[in-house]
Amino acid sequence: MPDFRFESAHAGPVAGVDEAGRGPLAGPVVAAAVILDPDCIPDGIDDSKALTAIRRARLHDALLGCARIGVGVASVEEIDRLNILWASMLAMQRAVDALPCAPVMVLVDGNRCPDWAHRSQAVVGGDAKCLSIAAASIVAKHVRDGMMIEADVLHPGYGWASNKGYGSRAHQEALRTLGPTPLHRRSFAPVAQAWLEL
């Protein structure tokens, strides 16, 4: 289970940052930055991938009540223009910028940090080691999943309410039969192929 040792090494507010949505064929990439209150940490925070959607939703709501949170989004157009890595970094920058206060340290899930002015540390597998990063992973995934559920209403047939834009067999079959939508990432190979076949 993740713990608070990374945060405890610093005096002052420490933000954990993670993103959701690097791999899907459709939809934005969403990042969250979370500064936990050490005296009010909800029980059960873990890597978002280890939690059910119901548990993520409950933890997301609990975090809204006791943590400082910033959310950043990079659009499909930005993903196609910058590539998914740099779009993810942009979303992280926006998430930290959206925090209500400046952190003294930013802990970022993965092996690299955005090119920013913040003092920061990359933590490989951070969502399973660091409570703030795990909290950020919950917020980012919950927010992005909600976006894709809403997008499923506007673009039915692709199964986004269940697959969240990832390349499931049903999604790829719909991509071939229905064609791409404006929310599909044209720079991703299966989508590019579908455009060619139109």
Coordinates of C-alpha atoms in Angstrom, one line a residue:
M1 CA 0.0 0.0 0.0
P2 CA 1.2 3.6 -0.6
D3 CA 2.4 5.6 2.4
F4 CA 3.3 9.1 3.3
R5 CA 7.1 8.8 3.5
F6 CA 7.8 10.8 0.3
E7 CA 5.7 13.7 1.5
S8 CA 7.1 13.6 5.1
A9 CA 10.6 14.3 3.8
H10 CA 9.6 17.9 3.0
A11 CA 8.4 20.8 5.1
G12 CA 5.5 22.4 3.4
P13 CA 2.8 21.4 1.0
V14 CA 3.7 18.5 -1.3
A15 CA 1.7 17.6 -4.4
G16 CA 1.4 14.2 -5.9
V17 CA 0.7 14.2 -9.7
D18 CA -0.6 11.5 -12.0
E19 CA -2.4 11.2 -15.3
A20 CA -5.1 9.0 -16.8
G21 CA -5.6 8.3 -20.5
R22 CA -2.3 7.9 -22.2
G23 CA -3.3 4.7 -24.0
P24 CA -6.8 5.2 -25.3
L25 CA -7.6 5.8 -29.0
A26 CA -10.1 8.5 -28.1
G27 CA -10.6 11.3 -25.6
P28 CA -8.3 13.7 -23.7
V29 CA -5.5 13.0 -21.3
V30 CA -6.3 14.2 -17.8
A31 CA -3.9 14.9 -14.9
A32 CA -4.5 15.6 -11.3
A33 CA -2.4 17.2 -8.6
V34 CA -3.3 16.5 -5.0
I35 CA -1.9 18.0 -1.8
L36 CA -3.1 15.8 1.1
D37 CA -3.8 17.1 4.6
P38 CA -1.8 14.7 6.8
D39 CA -4.5 15.0 9.5
C40 CA -7.3 14.1 7.1
I41 CA -6.3 11.3 4.7
P42 CA -9.2 9.1 3.6
D43 CA -8.8 5.4 4.3
G44 CA -8.2 3.1 1.4
I45 CA -6.2 5.3 -1.0
D46 CA -4.4 3.1 -3.5
D47 CA -3.4 3.0 -7.1
S48 CA -6.5 3.7 -9.0
K49 CA -6.1 0.6 -11.2
A50 CA -6.4 -1.5 -8.0
L51 CA -9.8 0.0 -7.1
T52 CA -13.3 -0.5 -8.4
A53 CA -15.1 2.4 -10.1
I54 CA -17.4 2.7 -7.0
R55 CA -14.5 2.8 -4.6
R56 CA -12.7 5.4 -6.8
A57 CA -15.9 7.6 -6.8
R58 CA -16.2 7.5 -3.1
L59 CA -12.5 8.3 -2.5
H60 CA -12.7 11.1 -5.1
D61 CA -15.6 12.7 -3.2
A62 CA -13.8 12.2 0.1
L63 CA -10.7 13.9 -1.3
L64 CA -12.7 16.8 -2.5
G65 CA -13.7 17.4 1.1
C66 CA -10.2 17.3 2.7
A67 CA -7.4 17.8 0.1
R68 CA -6.3 20.5 -2.2
I69 CA -6.8 19.4 -5.8
G70 CA -5.9 20.7 -9.3
V71 CA -7.0 19.1 -12.5
G72 CA -5.4 19.7 -16.0
V73 CA -6.6 18.4 -19.4
A74 CA -4.8 18.2 -22.7
S75 CA -7.2 17.9 -25.6
V76 CA -7.2 15.4 -28.5
E77 CA -5.9 18.2 -30.8
E78 CA -3.0 18.8 -28.4
I79 CA -2.3 15.1 -28.2
D80 CA -2.1 14.9 -32.0
R81 CA 0.0 18.0 -32.3
L82 CA 2.5 17.4 -29.5
N83 CA 2.3 13.5 -29.1
I84 CA 0.9 11.8 -26.1
L85 CA 4.0 12.1 -23.9
W86 CA 4.2 15.9 -24.2
A87 CA 0.5 16.3 -24.0
S88 CA 0.6 14.4 -20.7
M89 CA 3.3 16.7 -19.5
L90 CA 1.2 19.7 -20.4
A91 CA -1.8 18.3 -18.6
M92 CA 0.4 17.8 -15.5
Q93 CA 1.6 21.4 -15.7
R94 CA -2.0 22.6 -15.9
A95 CA -3.0 20.4 -12.9
V96 CA -0.2 21.9 -10.7
D97 CA -1.1 25.4 -11.9
A98 CA -4.7 24.8 -10.9
L99 CA -3.8 24.0 -7.3
P100 CA -5.0 26.7 -4.8
C101 CA -1.5 27.0 -3.4
A102 CA 2.1 26.4 -4.6
P103 CA 3.7 23.2 -3.5
V104 CA 7.2 23.1 -2.2
M105 CA 7.7 19.7 -3.9
V106 CA 5.9 17.9 -6.7
L107 CA 6.0 14.1 -6.8
V108 CA 5.3 12.8 -10.3
D109 CA 4.4 9.3 -11.2
G110 CA 6.8 7.8 -13.7
N111 CA 10.4 8.3 -14.7
R112 CA 10.4 11.9 -15.8
C113 CA 8.9 15.3 -14.7
P114 CA 7.6 18.1 -16.9
D115 CA 10.0 20.9 -17.9
W116 CA 8.7 23.3 -15.3
A117 CA 9.9 25.6 -12.5
H118 CA 8.6 23.4 -9.7
R119 CA 11.0 21.5 -7.5
S120 CA 10.0 17.9 -8.3
Q121 CA 10.9 14.2 -8.2
A122 CA 9.8 11.4 -10.5
V123 CA 8.7 8.3 -8.6
V124 CA 8.6 5.1 -10.7
G125 CA 5.5 3.2 -9.7
G126 CA 4.5 6.1 -7.6
D127 CA 0.8 5.4 -7.6
A128 CA 1.6 2.2 -5.6
K129 CA 4.2 3.8 -3.3
C130 CA 3.2 7.4 -2.5
L131 CA -0.2 8.4 -1.1
S132 CA -0.4 11.8 -2.8
I133 CA 0.4 10.2 -6.2
A134 CA -2.2 7.5 -5.6
A135 CA -4.7 10.1 -4.6
A136 CA -3.9 12.0 -7.9
S137 CA -4.4 8.8 -9.9
I138 CA -7.8 8.3 -8.4
V139 CA -8.9 11.9 -9.2
A140 CA -7.5 11.8 -12.7
K141 CA -9.1 8.5 -13.6
H142 CA -12.5 9.4 -12.0
V143 CA -12.6 12.7 -13.9
R144 CA -11.5 11.2 -17.2
D145 CA -13.9 8.3 -16.9
G146 CA -16.7 10.8 -16.3
M147 CA -15.7 12.7 -19.5
M148 CA -15.8 9.5 -21.5
I149 CA -19.2 8.4 -20.1
E150 CA -20.6 11.8 -21.2
A151 CA -18.9 11.5 -24.6
D152 CA -20.5 8.1 -25.1
V153 CA -23.9 9.9 -25.1
L154 CA -22.7 12.2 -27.9
H155 CA -21.0 9.5 -29.9
P156 CA -22.9 6.2 -29.3
G157 CA -21.7 3.0 -30.8
Y158 CA -18.1 2.9 -29.6
G159 CA -18.7 1.7 -26.1
W160 CA -16.9 4.5 -24.4
A161 CA -19.1 4.3 -21.2
S162 CA -17.4 0.9 -20.6
N163 CA -14.1 1.0 -22.4
K164 CA -13.3 4.7 -21.7
G165 CA -11.8 5.1 -25.2
Y166 CA -9.3 2.3 -24.9
G167 CA -8.9 0.0 -28.0
S168 CA -11.2 -2.8 -27.0
R169 CA -12.2 -5.2 -29.8
A170 CA -15.7 -3.7 -29.9
H171 CA -14.3 -0.2 -30.0
Q172 CA -11.9 -1.0 -32.9
E173 CA -14.7 -2.7 -34.8
A174 CA -16.9 0.3 -34.4
L175 CA -14.0 2.5 -35.5
R176 CA -13.9 0.5 -38.7
T177 CA -17.6 0.4 -39.3
L178 CA -18.7 3.9 -38.1
G179 CA -15.4 5.8 -38.8
P180 CA -13.6 8.1 -36.5
T181 CA -15.2 10.9 -34.4
P182 CA -13.6 14.3 -33.6
L183 CA -12.6 12.7 -30.2
H184 CA -10.5 10.1 -31.8
R185 CA -6.7 10.6 -31.8
R186 CA -5.6 10.7 -35.4
S187 CA -2.0 10.3 -34.5
F188 CA -2.7 6.8 -33.1
A189 CA -2.3 4.0 -35.7
P190 CA -5.7 2.3 -35.6
V191 CA -7.4 5.7 -35.9
A192 CA -5.1 6.8 -38.7
Q193 CA -5.9 3.6 -40.5
A194 CA -9.6 4.2 -40.1
W195 CA -9.2 7.6 -41.7
L196 CA -7.4 6.1 -44.6
E197 CA -10.2 3.7 -45.2
L198 CA -13.0 6.3 -45.2

